[in-house]
Short mmCIF file of C-alpha atoms in Angstrom, two decimals:
data_model
loop_
_atom_site.label_atom_id
_atom_site.label_comp_id
_atom_site.label_asym_id
_atom_site.label_seq_id
_atom_site.Cartn_x
_atom_site.Cartn_y
_atom_site.Cartn_z
CA UNK A 2 -8.39 16.22 42.11
CA UNK A 3 -5.53 17.62 40.04
CA UNK A 4 -6.22 21.28 39.09
CA UNK A 5 -5.15 20.68 35.48
CA UNK A 6 -7.57 17.73 35.23
CA UNK A 7 -10.35 19.86 36.68
CA UNK A 8 -9.60 22.67 34.20
CA UNK A 9 -9.63 20.20 31.31
CA UNK A 10 -13.00 18.80 32.40
CA UNK A 11 -14.41 22.31 32.66
CA UNK A 12 -13.11 23.12 29.16
CA UNK A 13 -14.70 19.97 27.72
CA UNK A 14 -18.08 20.67 29.36
CA UNK A 15 -18.07 24.27 28.10
CA UNK A 16 -17.14 23.11 24.60
CA UNK A 17 -19.90 20.51 24.57
CA UNK A 18 -22.52 23.02 25.71
CA UNK A 19 -21.40 25.68 23.22
CA UNK A 20 -21.39 23.23 20.32
CA UNK A 21 -24.62 21.35 21.06
CA UNK A 22 -27.26 21.85 18.36
CA UNK A 23 -30.95 21.00 18.05
CA UNK A 24 -32.31 21.74 14.58
CA UNK A 25 -35.88 22.68 13.79
CA UNK A 26 -37.92 19.91 12.15
CA UNK A 27 -37.71 19.94 8.35
CA UNK A 28 -40.86 20.73 6.37
CA UNK A 29 -40.75 17.33 4.63
CA UNK A 30 -39.03 13.97 5.05
CA UNK A 31 -35.37 14.18 4.07
CA UNK A 32 -33.98 11.56 1.70
CA UNK A 33 -30.51 10.66 0.47
CA UNK A 34 -28.24 13.72 0.15
CA UNK A 35 -30.86 15.97 1.74
CA UNK A 36 -29.96 14.52 5.13
CA UNK A 37 -26.29 15.50 4.79
CA UNK A 38 -27.25 18.92 3.42
CA UNK A 39 -29.56 19.46 6.42
CA UNK A 40 -26.83 18.52 8.89
CA UNK A 41 -24.32 20.73 7.07
CA UNK A 42 -26.78 23.66 7.09
CA UNK A 43 -26.89 23.47 10.89
CA UNK A 44 -23.14 22.72 11.12
CA UNK A 45 -23.67 19.33 12.77
CA UNK A 46 -20.51 17.23 12.54
CA UNK A 47 -21.60 14.51 14.99
CA UNK A 48 -25.26 13.50 14.94
CA UNK A 49 -26.54 12.05 18.19
CA UNK A 50 -30.07 11.22 17.08
CA UNK A 51 -33.27 12.34 15.40
CA UNK A 52 -36.19 13.10 17.69
CA UNK A 53 -39.67 11.70 16.89
CA UNK A 54 -40.77 15.27 16.15
CA UNK A 55 -38.17 15.55 13.34
CA UNK A 56 -35.48 17.62 15.03
CA UNK A 57 -31.89 16.44 14.86
CA UNK A 58 -29.56 16.65 17.85
CA UNK A 59 -25.82 16.74 17.61
CA UNK A 60 -22.61 18.68 17.98
CA UNK A 61 -20.80 21.19 15.82
CA UNK A 62 -17.19 20.47 14.97
CA UNK A 63 -14.67 21.86 17.44
CA UNK A 64 -12.44 22.51 14.44
CA UNK A 65 -14.77 24.89 12.64
CA UNK A 66 -15.36 22.92 9.45
CA UNK A 67 -17.54 19.82 9.58
CA UNK A 68 -16.75 18.64 6.04
#
């Protein structure tokens, strides 16, 4: 495999691991704007899913600001 391709893949994997977030479960059900505020609090720019236990999983922005 091309060394530059391999280096790019390694960079992408490192970035994904460093920017992966699992939040704690909120104390109460989030509604309307509370959802976006919760994601912003934990710097999640791309939400993957919400776990049955209430935690959110996602990724921080690679560009520093998720808004």
